[in-house]
Amino acid sequence: MLDTMTYAGDVTPQQTYAALRDDPSALLVDVRTRAEWTYVGLPDLTGLGRQVLTLEWQSFPDGARNHGFLDRLVEAGLTEGRPVYFLCRSGVRSAAAAELVTAQGLGPAYNVSDGFEGPHDEHGHRAVAGWKADGLPWRQG
């Protein structure tokens, strides 16, 4: 059985940054936890004159799903036709967020493949792909 993508698609961090640069209506939403933003870092869009929307998909440490997620996105201006790019650590939570938004008729919604930190390397470090490893602007939260 083939997996059917239920959102607009997976895009690389580089493609995401270019989309944010080229489309003033595009929105970047970091769905990681407050702990991740604080201790790992955040994408820095100040060079584009923009800000990333930080909105937890799940809370830390219990992992409870944020049931106000969709409402917050709509409050932040997400509508049908406005492109939204979801970012998490490695692309799992952000894909789930893109699926939810698409099911609600919003977006197009994209998943940032490899996320902020990407997959583990052979030493168990997240340093081979993702927003940080691609050399895109970021800052410590």
Short mmCIF file of C-alpha atoms in Angstrom, two decimals:
data_model
loop_
_atom_site.label_atom_id
_atom_site.label_comp_id
_atom_site.label_asym_id
_atom_site.label_seq_id
_atom_site.Cartn_x
_atom_site.Cartn_y
_atom_site.Cartn_z
CA MET A 1 0.00 0.00 0.00
CA LEU A 2 1.39 3.41 -0.97
CA ASP A 3 1.30 6.33 1.43
CA THR A 4 -0.78 9.18 0.10
CA MET A 5 0.40 12.62 1.10
CA THR A 6 -2.41 14.53 2.75
CA TYR A 7 -0.80 17.99 2.61
CA ALA A 8 0.87 20.16 -0.04
CA GLY A 9 4.28 18.49 0.22
CA ASP A 10 7.65 18.15 1.86
CA VAL A 11 10.15 20.92 1.23
CA THR A 12 13.76 21.35 2.28
CA PRO A 13 14.80 24.03 4.75
CA GLN A 14 16.50 25.88 1.87
CA GLN A 15 13.29 25.81 -0.20
CA THR A 16 11.37 27.03 2.83
CA TYR A 17 13.69 29.97 3.40
CA ALA A 18 13.44 30.92 -0.29
CA ALA A 19 9.64 30.73 -0.15
CA LEU A 20 9.57 32.94 2.94
CA ARG A 21 11.91 35.40 1.22
CA ASP A 22 9.88 35.48 -2.00
CA ASP A 23 6.30 35.36 -0.67
CA PRO A 24 5.41 37.94 1.98
CA SER A 25 2.21 36.03 2.81
CA ALA A 26 4.04 32.77 3.64
CA LEU A 27 4.13 31.79 7.30
CA LEU A 28 6.71 29.68 9.15
CA VAL A 29 5.37 27.87 12.21
CA ASP A 30 7.78 26.12 14.57
CA VAL A 31 5.74 23.39 16.30
CA ARG A 32 8.44 22.21 18.71
CA THR A 33 8.22 22.73 22.47
CA ARG A 34 9.19 25.77 24.50
CA ALA A 35 12.13 23.73 25.87
CA GLU A 36 13.39 23.07 22.33
CA TRP A 37 13.09 26.74 21.34
CA THR A 38 14.94 27.80 24.47
CA TYR A 39 17.73 25.22 24.57
CA VAL A 40 18.19 24.20 20.93
CA GLY A 41 17.37 27.43 19.10
CA LEU A 42 14.93 28.98 16.64
CA PRO A 43 14.97 29.92 12.97
CA ASP A 44 15.88 33.59 12.69
CA LEU A 45 13.88 35.42 10.03
CA THR A 46 14.91 38.94 11.03
CA GLY A 47 17.01 39.20 7.86
CA LEU A 48 13.75 38.83 5.95
CA GLY A 49 11.97 41.31 8.20
CA ARG A 50 9.82 38.45 9.47
CA GLN A 51 9.20 36.40 12.59
CA VAL A 52 8.60 32.71 13.09
CA LEU A 53 5.35 31.77 14.83
CA THR A 54 6.11 29.49 17.77
CA LEU A 55 3.21 27.20 18.53
CA GLU A 56 3.62 23.89 20.37
CA TRP A 57 2.10 20.83 18.70
CA GLN A 58 2.61 18.87 21.94
CA SER A 59 3.54 20.07 25.40
CA PHE A 60 6.68 19.07 27.25
CA PRO A 61 7.22 16.88 29.23
CA ASP A 62 3.88 15.05 29.08
CA GLY A 63 3.50 15.11 25.28
CA ALA A 64 -0.14 16.16 25.47
CA ARG A 65 -1.49 17.44 22.17
CA ASN A 66 -2.21 21.17 21.99
CA HIS A 67 -5.97 21.24 21.36
CA GLY A 68 -5.90 25.01 20.76
CA PHE A 69 -3.40 24.61 17.91
CA LEU A 70 -5.80 25.26 15.04
CA ASP A 71 -7.50 28.18 16.78
CA ARG A 72 -4.13 29.86 17.39
CA LEU A 73 -3.18 29.48 13.73
CA VAL A 74 -6.40 31.09 12.59
CA GLU A 75 -5.87 33.91 15.14
CA ALA A 76 -2.39 34.39 13.64
CA GLY A 77 -3.95 34.92 10.21
CA LEU A 78 -3.82 31.50 8.58
CA THR A 79 -6.49 31.24 5.90
CA GLU A 80 -7.25 29.20 2.82
CA GLY A 81 -4.70 30.17 0.19
CA ARG A 82 -2.01 31.41 2.60
CA PRO A 83 1.06 29.15 2.42
CA VAL A 84 2.22 27.79 5.75
CA TYR A 85 5.44 25.90 6.43
CA PHE A 86 5.63 23.71 9.53
CA LEU A 87 8.94 22.95 11.22
CA CYS A 88 9.77 20.60 14.10
CA ARG A 89 12.94 18.78 15.17
CA SER A 90 13.06 16.23 12.37
CA GLY A 91 9.83 16.43 10.35
CA VAL A 92 7.35 14.17 12.19
CA ARG A 93 5.29 16.62 14.26
CA SER A 94 5.37 19.15 11.46
CA ALA A 95 3.93 16.61 8.98
CA ALA A 96 1.08 15.95 11.42
CA ALA A 97 0.43 19.69 11.70
CA ALA A 98 0.41 20.04 7.90
CA GLU A 99 -2.11 17.19 7.66
CA LEU A 100 -4.42 18.81 10.22
CA VAL A 101 -4.34 22.20 8.54
CA THR A 102 -4.96 20.68 5.11
CA ALA A 103 -7.91 18.65 6.44
CA GLN A 104 -9.41 21.92 7.68
CA GLY A 105 -9.12 23.54 4.24
CA LEU A 106 -6.35 25.95 5.24
CA GLY A 107 -3.01 26.57 3.63
CA PRO A 108 -1.44 25.08 1.37
CA ALA A 109 0.49 23.46 4.20
CA TYR A 110 4.06 22.19 3.81
CA ASN A 111 6.27 20.03 6.00
CA VAL A 112 9.89 21.17 6.32
CA SER A 113 11.75 17.92 5.75
CA ASP A 114 14.55 17.21 8.22
CA GLY A 115 13.17 19.97 10.47
CA PHE A 116 15.39 22.18 12.57
CA GLU A 117 17.93 19.55 13.59
CA GLY A 118 17.52 16.65 11.16
CA PRO A 119 18.19 12.94 11.69
CA HIS A 120 20.97 11.39 13.78
CA ASP A 121 24.39 10.78 12.29
CA GLU A 122 26.42 7.63 12.98
CA HIS A 123 27.44 9.09 16.37
CA GLY A 124 23.88 9.85 17.45
CA HIS A 125 24.21 13.59 16.85
CA ARG A 126 21.71 15.66 14.89
CA ALA A 127 24.22 17.43 12.66
CA VAL A 128 23.74 16.08 9.13
CA ALA A 129 20.62 17.87 7.85
CA GLY A 130 17.96 20.34 8.82
CA TRP A 131 17.70 24.11 9.22
CA LYS A 132 20.81 24.44 11.41
CA ALA A 133 23.00 22.04 9.43
CA ASP A 134 21.99 23.77 6.18
CA GLY A 135 23.53 26.99 7.50
CA LEU A 136 20.28 28.95 7.59
CA PRO A 137 19.95 31.80 10.10
CA TRP A 138 19.02 30.78 13.61
CA ARG A 139 19.39 32.08 17.12
CA GLN A 140 19.45 30.69 20.61
CA GLY A 141 15.96 30.95 22.14
#
